[in-house]
Coordinates of C-alpha atoms and ligand atoms in Angstrom, one line a residue:
X1 CA 204.2 67.5 -185.1
X2 CA 201.2 66.1 -186.8
X3 CA 197.9 65.5 -184.9
X4 CA 195.7 64.5 -187.8
X5 CA 194.8 61.2 -186.0
X6 CA 193.6 63.1 -183.0
X7 CA 191.4 65.4 -185.1
X8 CA 189.8 62.3 -186.7
X9 CA 189.3 60.7 -183.3
X10 CA 187.8 63.6 -181.4
X11 CA 185.9 65.8 -183.9
X12 CA 182.4 64.9 -185.0
X13 CA 181.8 63.5 -188.5
X14 CA 179.9 66.7 -189.3
X15 CA 182.8 68.8 -188.2
X16 CA 185.3 66.7 -190.2
X17 CA 183.2 66.9 -193.3
X18 CA 183.0 70.6 -193.1
X19 CA 186.7 70.9 -192.4
X20 CA 187.5 68.8 -195.5
X21 CA 185.3 71.0 -197.6
X22 CA 186.9 74.2 -196.3
X23 CA 190.3 72.8 -196.8
X24 CA 189.5 72.0 -200.5
X25 CA 187.9 75.4 -201.2
X26 CA 190.7 77.3 -199.5
X27 CA 193.3 75.4 -201.5
X28 CA 191.5 76.2 -204.7
X29 CA 191.5 79.9 -203.8
X30 CA 195.2 79.8 -202.9
X31 CA 194.5 80.3 -199.2
X32 CA 196.1 78.6 -196.2
X33 CA 193.6 77.7 -193.5
X34 CA 194.0 76.7 -189.8
X35 CA 191.8 75.5 -187.0
X36 CA 192.6 77.7 -184.0
X37 CA 191.7 78.5 -180.4
X38 CA 189.5 76.4 -178.2
X39 CA 188.8 73.6 -180.6
X40 CA 192.6 72.9 -180.9
X41 CA 192.9 73.0 -177.1
X42 CA 189.9 70.7 -176.6
X43 CA 191.0 68.3 -179.3
X44 CA 194.4 67.9 -177.7
X45 CA 192.6 67.3 -174.3
X46 CA 190.2 64.8 -176.0
X47 CA 187.1 66.9 -175.2
X48 CA 184.3 67.5 -177.7
X49 CA 183.9 71.0 -179.1
X50 CA 181.3 72.1 -181.7
X51 CA 182.6 75.6 -182.2
X52 CA 185.0 75.5 -185.1
X53 CA 187.3 78.6 -185.3
X54 CA 189.1 78.8 -188.6
X55 CA 191.6 81.4 -189.6
X56 CA 192.7 82.0 -193.2
X57 CA 195.8 83.6 -194.4
X58 CA 193.7 85.2 -197.2
X59 CA 190.3 86.7 -197.5
X60 CA 188.0 84.8 -195.1
X61 CA 184.9 86.4 -196.5
X62 CA 185.7 85.3 -200.0
X63 CA 186.2 81.8 -198.6
X64 CA 182.9 82.0 -196.6
X65 CA 181.0 83.0 -199.8
X66 CA 182.6 80.0 -201.7
X67 CA 181.6 77.6 -198.9
X68 CA 178.1 79.1 -199.0
X69 CA 177.8 78.5 -202.8
X70 CA 178.9 74.8 -202.4
X71 CA 176.9 73.9 -199.4
X72 CA 173.8 76.2 -199.6
X73 CA 174.5 77.3 -196.0
X74 CA 174.0 81.0 -195.3
X75 CA 177.0 82.8 -193.8
X76 CA 176.6 85.9 -191.6
X77 CA 179.3 88.3 -192.9
X78 CA 180.9 91.1 -190.9
X79 CA 182.9 92.9 -193.5
X80 CA 184.3 95.4 -191.0
X81 CA 186.1 92.7 -189.1
X82 CA 186.8 90.4 -192.0
X83 CA 184.8 87.6 -190.4
X84 CA 182.0 85.3 -191.2
X85 CA 179.8 82.9 -189.2
X86 CA 178.1 79.7 -190.5
X87 CA 175.9 77.5 -188.4
X88 CA 174.8 74.0 -189.2
X89 CA 172.6 72.5 -186.4
X90 CA 174.7 72.2 -183.3
X91 CA 177.8 73.1 -185.2
X92 CA 179.0 76.7 -185.4
X93 CA 181.9 77.8 -187.7
X94 CA 183.7 81.1 -187.4
X95 CA 185.9 82.1 -190.3
X96 CA 188.4 85.0 -189.9
X97 CA 191.2 86.5 -191.8
X98 CA 194.5 86.1 -189.9
X99 CA 195.2 89.4 -188.2
X100 CA 197.4 91.2 -185.6
X101 CA 196.1 93.6 -183.1
X102 CA 197.4 96.8 -181.4
X103 CA 195.9 98.4 -178.3
X104 CA 195.7 102.1 -178.5
X105 CA 195.0 102.3 -174.8
X106 CA 194.4 99.6 -172.1
X107 CA 191.0 98.0 -172.3
X108 CA 190.0 99.5 -175.6
X109 CA 189.0 97.3 -178.5
X110 CA 192.2 96.7 -180.6
X111 CA 192.9 98.0 -184.1
X112 CA 193.1 95.1 -186.4
X113 CA 195.2 94.5 -189.6
X114 CA 195.5 91.4 -191.7
X115 CA 198.7 89.4 -191.0
X116 CA 200.2 86.0 -190.8
X117 CA 199.0 83.1 -188.7
X118 CA 202.0 83.6 -186.4
X119 CA 200.9 87.2 -185.6
X120 CA 197.3 86.0 -185.2
X121 CA 198.4 83.5 -182.6
X122 CA 200.5 86.1 -180.8
X123 CA 197.4 88.3 -180.1
X124 CA 195.6 85.6 -178.2
X125 CA 195.0 85.3 -174.5
X126 CA 196.8 82.1 -173.3
X127 CA 199.3 79.7 -174.6
X128 CA 196.7 76.8 -174.5
X129 CA 194.4 79.0 -176.8
X130 CA 197.2 80.1 -179.1
X131 CA 197.8 76.9 -181.1
X132 CA 196.7 76.2 -184.7
X133 CA 196.3 73.1 -186.8
X134 CA 196.9 73.5 -190.6
X135 CA 194.1 72.1 -192.7
X136 CA 195.3 72.3 -196.3
X137 CA 195.7 68.8 -197.8
X138 CA 199.4 68.3 -197.9
X139 CA 199.9 69.7 -194.4
X140 CA 196.7 68.5 -192.9
X141 CA 197.1 68.0 -189.1
X142 CA 200.4 69.9 -188.7
X143 CA 200.4 71.6 -185.3
X144 CA 201.6 75.2 -185.0
X145 CA 202.5 75.9 -181.4
X146 CA 204.9 78.9 -181.1
X147 CA 203.9 79.6 -177.5
X148 CA 204.3 76.1 -176.2
X149 CA 200.7 75.6 -175.5
X150 CA 200.8 71.8 -175.7
X151 CA 203.4 71.7 -173.0
X152 CA 201.3 73.9 -170.8
X153 CA 198.3 71.7 -171.5
X154 CA 200.4 68.7 -170.3
X155 CA 201.3 70.6 -167.2
X156 CA 197.8 71.9 -166.6
X157 CA 198.9 75.5 -166.8
X158 CA 197.2 78.8 -167.8
X159 CA 199.9 81.2 -169.1
X160 CA 199.6 84.5 -170.8
X161 CA 201.8 85.3 -173.8
X162 CA 203.5 88.5 -172.6
X163 CA 203.6 90.6 -169.4
X164 CA 201.3 93.3 -170.8
X165 CA 198.5 90.9 -171.6
X166 CA 196.2 91.7 -168.7
X167 CA 196.9 95.4 -169.0
X168 CA 196.0 95.4 -172.7
X169 CA 192.8 93.5 -172.0
X170 CA 191.8 92.9 -168.4
X171 CA 188.8 90.7 -169.5
X172 CA 191.6 88.0 -169.7
X173 CA 191.6 88.0 -165.9
X174 CA 188.1 86.6 -165.9
X175 CA 188.9 84.3 -168.7
X176 CA 192.1 82.9 -167.0
X177 CA 190.0 82.0 -163.9
X178 CA 187.3 80.5 -166.0
X179 CA 189.7 78.1 -167.8
X180 CA 191.6 77.4 -164.6
X181 CA 188.4 76.2 -162.8
X182 CA 186.8 74.6 -165.8
X183 CA 189.8 72.5 -166.8
X184 CA 191.1 72.0 -163.2
X185 CA 194.3 73.8 -164.2
X186 CA 196.5 76.2 -162.3
X187 CA 197.4 79.7 -163.3
X188 CA 201.1 79.6 -163.9
X189 CA 203.0 81.6 -161.0
X190 CA 204.3 84.5 -163.1
X191 CA 200.8 84.9 -164.8
X192 CA 199.2 84.7 -161.4
X193 CA 201.5 87.5 -160.1
X194 CA 200.7 89.7 -163.1
X195 CA 197.0 88.9 -162.8
X196 CA 196.9 90.1 -159.2
X197 CA 198.9 93.2 -160.2
X198 CA 196.5 94.1 -162.9
X199 CA 193.2 93.6 -161.2
X200 CA 192.7 97.4 -161.0
X201 CA 192.9 97.4 -164.9
X202 CA 189.4 95.9 -164.8
X203 CA 188.3 99.5 -164.4
X204 CA 189.4 100.1 -168.0
X205 CA 186.9 97.5 -169.4
X206 CA 183.4 98.6 -170.6
X207 CA 180.3 97.5 -168.8
X208 CA 179.2 95.6 -171.9
X209 CA 182.4 93.5 -172.0
X210 CA 182.4 92.8 -168.3
X211 CA 178.7 91.7 -168.4
X212 CA 179.5 89.4 -171.4
X213 CA 182.4 87.8 -169.5
X214 CA 180.3 87.3 -166.3
X215 CA 177.5 85.7 -168.2
X216 CA 179.9 83.4 -170.0
X217 CA 181.1 82.4 -166.5
X218 CA 177.6 81.7 -165.5
X219 CA 177.1 79.4 -168.5
X220 CA 179.8 77.1 -167.2
X221 CA 178.9 73.7 -165.7
X222 CA 180.0 74.7 -162.1
X223 CA 180.2 78.5 -162.1
X224 CA 180.4 78.6 -158.3
X225 CA 184.0 77.4 -158.5
X226 CA 184.9 80.3 -160.7
X227 CA 183.0 82.8 -158.7
X228 CA 184.7 81.5 -155.5
X229 CA 188.1 82.0 -157.0
X230 CA 187.2 85.5 -158.4
X231 CA 186.1 86.4 -154.9
X232 CA 189.4 85.3 -153.4
X233 CA 191.4 87.3 -155.9
X234 CA 189.4 90.5 -155.3
X235 CA 187.9 90.5 -158.8
X236 CA 184.3 90.6 -157.7
X237 CA 184.9 93.6 -155.5
X238 CA 186.6 95.3 -158.4
X239 CA 183.6 94.9 -160.7
X240 CA 181.2 96.3 -158.1
X241 CA 180.0 92.9 -156.8
X242 CA 180.9 93.2 -153.1
X243 CA 180.1 89.6 -152.0
X244 CA 181.8 88.8 -148.8
X245 CA 181.1 85.1 -148.5
X246 CA 181.0 83.3 -151.8
X247 CA 180.8 79.9 -150.0
X248 CA 177.0 80.3 -149.7
X249 CA 176.5 80.0 -153.4
X250 CA 177.9 76.5 -153.5
X251 CA 174.6 75.3 -152.0
X252 CA 172.2 77.6 -153.8
X253 CA 173.8 77.1 -157.3
X254 CA 173.6 73.4 -156.7
X255 CA 169.9 73.6 -155.9
X256 CA 169.3 75.9 -158.9
X257 CA 170.7 73.2 -161.2
X258 CA 168.3 70.7 -159.9
X259 CA 165.2 72.8 -160.0
X260 CA 165.7 74.9 -163.1
X261 CA 165.9 73.0 -166.3
X262 CA 165.3 76.0 -168.5
X263 CA 167.7 78.0 -170.6
X264 CA 167.5 80.7 -168.0
X265 CA 169.9 79.1 -165.6
X266 CA 172.6 81.7 -166.0
X267 CA 170.1 84.4 -165.1
X268 CA 168.9 82.5 -162.1
X269 CA 172.6 82.1 -161.0
X270 CA 172.9 85.9 -161.3
X271 CA 169.9 86.4 -159.1
X272 CA 171.4 84.1 -156.5
X273 CA 174.8 85.8 -156.8
X274 CA 173.4 89.3 -156.0
X275 CA 170.9 88.0 -153.4
X276 CA 172.7 89.4 -150.4
X277 CA 173.3 92.9 -151.9
X278 CA 171.3 95.8 -150.8
X279 CA 169.2 97.7 -153.3
X280 CA 171.9 100.5 -153.5
X281 CA 174.6 97.9 -154.1
X282 CA 172.6 96.2 -156.8
X283 CA 172.0 99.5 -158.6
X284 CA 175.7 100.2 -158.5
X285 CA 176.5 96.8 -159.9
X286 CA 173.9 97.1 -162.6
X287 CA 175.2 100.5 -163.6
X288 CA 178.8 99.2 -163.8
X289 CA 177.9 96.2 -166.0
X290 CA 175.3 98.1 -168.0
X291 CA 172.6 95.6 -167.0
X292 CA 169.3 96.9 -168.3
X293 CA 165.9 95.8 -169.5
X294 CA 164.4 92.6 -168.4
X295 CA 167.5 91.2 -166.6
X296 CA 167.7 94.4 -164.5
X297 CA 164.0 94.1 -163.6
X298 CA 164.5 90.5 -162.6
X299 CA 167.4 91.4 -160.3
X300 CA 165.6 94.3 -158.7
X301 CA 162.5 92.1 -158.2
X302 CA 164.7 89.5 -156.5
X303 CA 165.8 92.0 -153.9
X304 CA 162.3 93.6 -153.6
X305 CA 160.8 90.1 -152.9
X306 CA 163.6 89.4 -150.4
X307 CA 162.6 92.6 -148.5
X308 CA 158.9 91.4 -148.5
X309 CA 159.7 88.0 -147.0
X310 CA 158.8 88.9 -143.5
X311 CA 155.2 89.5 -144.8
X312 CA 155.2 86.0 -146.3
X313 CA 156.6 84.5 -143.1
X314 CA 153.1 84.8 -141.5
X315 CA 151.5 81.3 -141.2
X316 CA 148.0 83.0 -141.2
X317 CA 148.5 84.8 -144.5
X318 CA 145.7 84.1 -147.0
X319 CA 146.3 82.9 -150.5
X320 CA 144.9 86.2 -151.9
X321 CA 147.4 88.2 -149.8
X322 CA 150.3 86.0 -151.2
X323 CA 148.9 86.6 -154.7
X324 CA 148.8 90.4 -154.3
X325 CA 152.3 90.5 -152.9
X326 CA 153.8 88.5 -155.7
X327 CA 151.5 89.5 -158.7
X328 CA 153.6 90.6 -161.7
X329 CA 156.9 89.4 -160.2
X330 CA 159.1 87.4 -162.6
X331 CA 159.2 83.6 -161.9
X332 CA 163.0 83.7 -161.8
X333 CA 163.1 86.3 -159.0
X334 CA 160.6 84.2 -157.1
X335 CA 162.6 81.1 -157.7
X336 CA 165.8 82.8 -156.5
X337 CA 164.0 83.7 -153.2
X338 CA 162.7 80.1 -152.7
X339 CA 166.3 78.9 -153.1
X340 CA 168.0 81.5 -151.0
X341 CA 165.5 82.3 -148.3
X342 CA 166.5 80.7 -145.0
X343 CA 163.0 80.0 -143.6
X344 CA 160.4 77.5 -144.6
X345 CA 157.1 79.4 -144.5
X346 CA 158.0 82.1 -147.0
X347 CA 159.5 79.4 -149.3
X348 CA 156.3 77.4 -149.2
X349 CA 154.2 80.5 -149.9
X350 CA 156.4 81.5 -152.8
X351 CA 156.2 78.0 -154.2
X352 CA 152.4 77.9 -153.9
X353 CA 152.3 81.1 -155.9
X354 CA 154.5 79.7 -158.6
X355 CA 152.8 76.4 -158.9
X356 CA 149.2 77.3 -158.4
X357 CA 148.0 80.8 -157.4
X358 CA 149.4 82.7 -160.4
X359 CA 147.2 80.6 -162.7
X360 CA 143.9 81.1 -160.8
X361 CA 141.2 83.0 -162.7
X362 CA 137.4 83.3 -162.2
X363 CA 135.4 81.2 -164.7
X364 CA 132.9 84.0 -165.2
X365 CA 133.9 86.7 -167.6
X366 CA 132.9 90.4 -167.5
X367 CA 130.2 89.6 -170.1
X368 CA 128.8 86.8 -167.9
X369 CA 128.6 89.2 -165.0
X370 CA 126.7 91.8 -167.1
X371 CA 124.0 89.1 -167.5
X372 CA 123.2 89.7 -163.8
X373 CA 122.1 93.2 -164.6
X374 CA 125.3 94.8 -163.5
X375 CA 126.1 97.7 -165.8
X376 CA 129.6 97.8 -167.4
X377 CA 132.1 99.9 -165.5
X378 CA 134.0 99.7 -162.3
X379 CA 131.5 97.4 -160.7
X380 CA 132.3 94.6 -163.1
X381 CA 136.0 94.9 -162.2
X382 CA 135.3 94.9 -158.5
X383 CA 133.1 91.8 -158.9
X384 CA 135.8 90.0 -160.8
X385 CA 138.3 90.9 -158.1
X386 CA 135.9 89.5 -155.4
X387 CA 135.5 86.3 -157.4
X388 CA 139.2 86.0 -157.7
X389 CA 139.8 86.5 -154.0
X390 CA 137.2 84.0 -153.0
X391 CA 138.6 81.5 -155.5
X392 CA 142.2 82.0 -154.3
X393 CA 141.1 81.5 -150.7
X394 CA 139.3 78.3 -151.6
X395 CA 135.8 79.6 -150.7
X396 CA 134.5 78.8 -154.2
X397 CA 135.6 76.5 -157.0
X398 CA 132.8 75.8 -159.5
X399 CA 131.1 78.1 -162.0
X400 CA 127.8 77.6 -160.1
X401 CA 129.4 78.8 -156.9
X402 CA 130.7 81.9 -158.7
X403 CA 127.2 82.6 -160.0
X404 CA 125.8 82.2 -156.5
X405 CA 128.4 84.6 -155.1
X406 CA 127.5 87.3 -157.7
X407 CA 123.7 86.9 -157.0
X408 CA 124.5 87.3 -153.3
X409 CA 126.5 90.4 -153.9
X410 CA 123.7 92.0 -156.0
X411 CA 120.5 90.5 -154.6
X412 CA 118.0 93.1 -155.9
X413 CA 119.0 92.8 -159.6
Ligands
ATP1 P1 185.3 78.3 -174.9 O1 184.3 78.8 -175.9 O2 185.4 76.8 -174.8 O3 185.3 79.0 -173.6 P2 187.2 79.3 -176.8 O4 188.7 79.2 -176.7 O5 186.5 78.8 -178.0 O6 186.8 78.6 -175.5 P3 186.2 82.0 -177.3 O7 185.8 83.0 -176.3 O8 185.2 81.5 -178.3 O9 186.9 80.8 -176.5 O10 187.4 82.6 -178.1 C1 188.0 81.9 -179.2 C2 189.5 82.2 -179.2 O11 189.7 83.6 -179.4 C3 190.2 81.8 -177.9 O12 190.6 80.5 -177.9 C4 191.4 82.8 -177.9 O13 192.4 82.3 -178.7 C5 190.8 84.0 -178.6 N1 190.3 85.0 -177.6 C6 189.1 85.2 -177.1 N2 189.0 86.2 -176.3 C7 190.3 86.8 -176.2 C8 190.8 87.9 -175.5 N3 190.1 88.6 -174.7 N4 192.1 88.1 -175.8 C9 192.8 87.4 -176.6 N5 192.4 86.3 -177.3 C10 191.1 86.0 -177.1

């Protein structure tokens, strides 16, 4: 079957130009090249995809270097894996040498050896991701579909290629659910049975790989659908994310999309996802998924702030008290609490901090205060704190008022 017309119809002009160039260079090097994976699936579905995955039956690095010479684009080469990555604006191109994989033990990263395109397709996760389109001139557009992926696409099915698939690599469990929910497909019954059987195999997957898959899930358009399904299947529990009621996130994720326009939406989703966990549960989850650094701090702060909400529920609380409770807390953790907290007063106080209080500063500097005859040292710091407090609480606003307050504090000088 030839689907050249579909490629021309659904890929961008930029992608097509790059593909033509690769095809020419590969032919001149005597290599056979194929478009593989997600871009083939999406082209057949008529969806746009700017991630071109190209496999060569030949040395992909040599090909990448040749493309770099012709275009001036700089490839990132990974000699160990025989792969190269080239980016051009929105477009990203991955070049790899066709290979087969063997798993020395479940969950381990596979050993890889160069092989044919057929072997390369057989190592893939699902039939709909195991198709290739040949790109060399004479055969341009020929579809290779040894696992009947096109038929599964037509029947909206996610199907693994062999019964050991989830045992070999249990991250495919998360991937299966991700594609099922993204594409509105169904996991084919035998695959669903094996998926359920192999959920304990998630224990063989490293924290880094699990974290990567979970963050990919949170980059989807409607991650709550995927999370809901993972919860039903018992996957969340298995990866140390004991969330009993995933329905609650339908609402919070929806609000997050409306209020957060930054690139940090996946992290905000994660804060909302762990919101109901205790500190101990969060620590266990972070340990399992090797979540560290800034992300771990944000998640911990989310729970810390949640535990402080009763303090912020006081209608008499002063702005300076709000300021000191929230000072230094990451905006994402505060935002997660605004979205998830059930009562109005704390949310309003959190929002006030985010929008205004965190930016408040006295107009007078330490140097200015010295002019009042106050020697440098702790007194300057104390005075600045008093100015800040008065300013936060709306007692003073102008520079003159600040000066007046300092003179009142130290009348004899
Ligand atoms: P998308 O990026 O739209 O989610 P994709 O198919 O491009 O989909 P990638 O994660 O970029 O997904 O992977 C590219 C291809 O590599 C997949 O289409 C699949 O063929 C293969 N692949 C990725 N992960 C695995 C895995 N864990 N096991 C087997 N094959 C995989």
